[in-house]
mmCIF file of C-alpha atoms in Angstrom:
data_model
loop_
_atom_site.group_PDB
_atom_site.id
_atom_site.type_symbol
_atom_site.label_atom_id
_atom_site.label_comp_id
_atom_site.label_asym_id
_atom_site.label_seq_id
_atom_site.Cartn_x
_atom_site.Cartn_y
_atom_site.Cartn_z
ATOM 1 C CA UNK B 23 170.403 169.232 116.043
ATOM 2 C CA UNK B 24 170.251 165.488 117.646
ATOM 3 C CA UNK B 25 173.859 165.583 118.064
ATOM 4 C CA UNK B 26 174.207 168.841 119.570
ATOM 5 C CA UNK B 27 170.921 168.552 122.083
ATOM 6 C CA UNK B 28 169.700 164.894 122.159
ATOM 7 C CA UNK B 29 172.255 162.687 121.822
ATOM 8 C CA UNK B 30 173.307 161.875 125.418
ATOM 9 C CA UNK B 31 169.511 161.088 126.698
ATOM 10 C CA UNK B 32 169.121 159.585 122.958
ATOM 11 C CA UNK B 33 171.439 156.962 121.955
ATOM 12 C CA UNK B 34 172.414 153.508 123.016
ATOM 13 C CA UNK B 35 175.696 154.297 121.108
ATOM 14 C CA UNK B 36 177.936 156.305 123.534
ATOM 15 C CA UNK B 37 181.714 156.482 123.619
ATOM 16 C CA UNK B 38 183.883 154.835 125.986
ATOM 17 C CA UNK B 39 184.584 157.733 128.287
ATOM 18 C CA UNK B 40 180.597 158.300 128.524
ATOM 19 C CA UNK B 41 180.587 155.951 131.838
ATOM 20 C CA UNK B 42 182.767 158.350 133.282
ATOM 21 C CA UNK B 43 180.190 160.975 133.153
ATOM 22 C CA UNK B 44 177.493 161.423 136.064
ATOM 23 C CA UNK B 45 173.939 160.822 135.455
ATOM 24 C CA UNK B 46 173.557 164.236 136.810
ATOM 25 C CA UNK B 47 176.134 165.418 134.438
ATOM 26 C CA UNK B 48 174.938 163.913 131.034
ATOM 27 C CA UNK B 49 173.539 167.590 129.844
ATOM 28 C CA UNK B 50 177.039 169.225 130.526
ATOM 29 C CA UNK B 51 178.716 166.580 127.700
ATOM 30 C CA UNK B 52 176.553 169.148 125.498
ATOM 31 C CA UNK B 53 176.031 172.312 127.130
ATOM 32 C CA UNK B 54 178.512 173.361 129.263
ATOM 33 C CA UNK B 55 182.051 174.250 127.405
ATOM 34 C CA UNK B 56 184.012 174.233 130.826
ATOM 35 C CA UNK B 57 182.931 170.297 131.755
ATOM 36 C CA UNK B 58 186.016 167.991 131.288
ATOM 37 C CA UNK B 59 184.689 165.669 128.416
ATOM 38 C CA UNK B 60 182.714 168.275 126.684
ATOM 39 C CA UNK B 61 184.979 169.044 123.294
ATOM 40 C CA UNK B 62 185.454 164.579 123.298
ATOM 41 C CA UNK B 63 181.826 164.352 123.626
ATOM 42 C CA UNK B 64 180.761 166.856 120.799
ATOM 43 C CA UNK B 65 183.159 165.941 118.304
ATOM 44 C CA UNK B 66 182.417 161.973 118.575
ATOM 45 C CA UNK B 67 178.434 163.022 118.607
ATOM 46 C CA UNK B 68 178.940 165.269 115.631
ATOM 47 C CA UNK B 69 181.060 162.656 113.612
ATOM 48 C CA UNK B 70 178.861 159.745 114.604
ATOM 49 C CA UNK B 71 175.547 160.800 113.754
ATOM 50 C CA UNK B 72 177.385 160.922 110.351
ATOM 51 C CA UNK B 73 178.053 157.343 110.241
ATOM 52 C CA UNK B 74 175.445 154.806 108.918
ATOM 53 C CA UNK B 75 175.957 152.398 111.427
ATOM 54 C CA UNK B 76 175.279 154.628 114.281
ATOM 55 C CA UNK B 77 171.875 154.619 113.226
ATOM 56 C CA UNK B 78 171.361 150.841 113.195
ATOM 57 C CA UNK B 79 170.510 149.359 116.382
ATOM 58 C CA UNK B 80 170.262 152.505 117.721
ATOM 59 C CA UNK B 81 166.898 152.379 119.585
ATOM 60 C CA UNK B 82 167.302 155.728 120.481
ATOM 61 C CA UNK B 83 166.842 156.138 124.150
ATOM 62 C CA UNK B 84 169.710 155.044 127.265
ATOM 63 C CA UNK B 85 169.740 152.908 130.315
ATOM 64 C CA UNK B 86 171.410 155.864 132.008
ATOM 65 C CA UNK B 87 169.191 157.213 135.139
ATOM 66 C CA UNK B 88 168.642 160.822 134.092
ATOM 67 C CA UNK B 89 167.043 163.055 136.417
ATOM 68 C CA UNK B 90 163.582 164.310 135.363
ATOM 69 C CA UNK B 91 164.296 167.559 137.732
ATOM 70 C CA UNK B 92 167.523 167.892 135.185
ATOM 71 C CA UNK B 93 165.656 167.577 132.417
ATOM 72 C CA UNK B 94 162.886 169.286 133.361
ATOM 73 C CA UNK B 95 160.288 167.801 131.781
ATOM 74 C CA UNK B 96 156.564 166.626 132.808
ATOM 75 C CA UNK B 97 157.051 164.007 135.415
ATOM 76 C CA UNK B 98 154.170 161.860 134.940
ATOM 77 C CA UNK B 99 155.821 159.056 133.140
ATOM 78 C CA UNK B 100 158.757 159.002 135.065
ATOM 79 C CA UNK B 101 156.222 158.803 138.077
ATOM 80 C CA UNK B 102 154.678 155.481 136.389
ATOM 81 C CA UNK B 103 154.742 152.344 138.393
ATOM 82 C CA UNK B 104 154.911 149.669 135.764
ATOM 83 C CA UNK B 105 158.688 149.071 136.343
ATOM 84 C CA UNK B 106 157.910 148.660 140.346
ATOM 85 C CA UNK B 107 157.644 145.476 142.170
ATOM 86 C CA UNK B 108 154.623 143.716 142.210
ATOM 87 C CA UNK B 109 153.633 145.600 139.280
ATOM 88 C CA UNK B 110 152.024 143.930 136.424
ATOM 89 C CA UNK B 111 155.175 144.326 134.105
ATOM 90 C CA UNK B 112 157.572 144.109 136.939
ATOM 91 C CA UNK B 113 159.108 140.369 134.736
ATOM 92 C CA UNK B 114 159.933 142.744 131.830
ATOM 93 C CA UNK B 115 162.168 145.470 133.485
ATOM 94 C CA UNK B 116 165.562 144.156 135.544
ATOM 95 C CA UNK B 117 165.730 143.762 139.584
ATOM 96 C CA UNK B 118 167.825 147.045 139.593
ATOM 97 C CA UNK B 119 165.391 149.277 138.059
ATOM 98 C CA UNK B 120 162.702 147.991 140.219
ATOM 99 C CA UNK B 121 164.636 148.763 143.531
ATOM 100 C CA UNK B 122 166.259 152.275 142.294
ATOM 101 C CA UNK B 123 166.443 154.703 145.106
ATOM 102 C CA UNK B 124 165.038 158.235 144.757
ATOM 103 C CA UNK B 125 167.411 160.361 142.499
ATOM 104 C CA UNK B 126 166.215 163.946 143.112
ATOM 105 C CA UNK B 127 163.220 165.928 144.943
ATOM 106 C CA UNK B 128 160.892 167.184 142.261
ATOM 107 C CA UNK B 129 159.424 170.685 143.571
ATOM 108 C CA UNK B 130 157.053 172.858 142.391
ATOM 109 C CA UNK B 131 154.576 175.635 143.479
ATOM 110 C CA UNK B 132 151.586 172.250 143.200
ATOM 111 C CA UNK B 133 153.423 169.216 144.882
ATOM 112 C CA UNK B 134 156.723 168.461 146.632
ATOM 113 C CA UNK B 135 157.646 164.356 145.530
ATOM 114 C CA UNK B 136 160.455 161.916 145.683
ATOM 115 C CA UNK B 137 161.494 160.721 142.779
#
């Protein structure tokens, strides 16, 4: 199941080719059949969840900007300011993240944001 529906939001481990991919693409690696690096993708995440070693110093999660819209789950956390400037944990998170542009409108029938 991870490697067929989590994998590319859920591992620091990624292949090479996995920089190629838009952040706005990172779902298609698993989902869409007709995306160029889609059969790569699956068979490395199916072997490598296999492995041991893919497990260690893993810690599960990317540093890959993936739309919440894409995604489409509860924005609230993705919302959060603590990785802004002049925020209290604005030392622990890296000068890029803190001045990230907005990646996608978030739109629903309750509020219209910039994320």
């Amino acid at each position: 199941v991870f490697a067929q529906n989590c994998i590319a939001c859920h591992s620091s481990k990624q292949p090479d080719f996995f920089e190629e991919v838009k952040d706005t693409d990172l779902l298609d690696l698993l989902h869409k059949p007709d995306h160029p690096f889609n059969a790569r993708y699956r068979e490395w995440a199916l072997a490598a969840v296999e492995k041991p070693e893919f497990w260690q110093e893993n810690y599960l999660s990317t540093d890959r900007r993936v739309p919440v819209s894409l995604i489409g789950t509860n924005a609230g956390r993705a919302l959060a300011t603590n990785g802004i400037a002049d925020q209290p944990i604005e030392r622990a998170v890296s000068l890029a993240h803190c001045v990230r542009l907005a990646s996608s409108r978030i739109t629903s029938a309750a509020f219209s944001l910039i994320i």
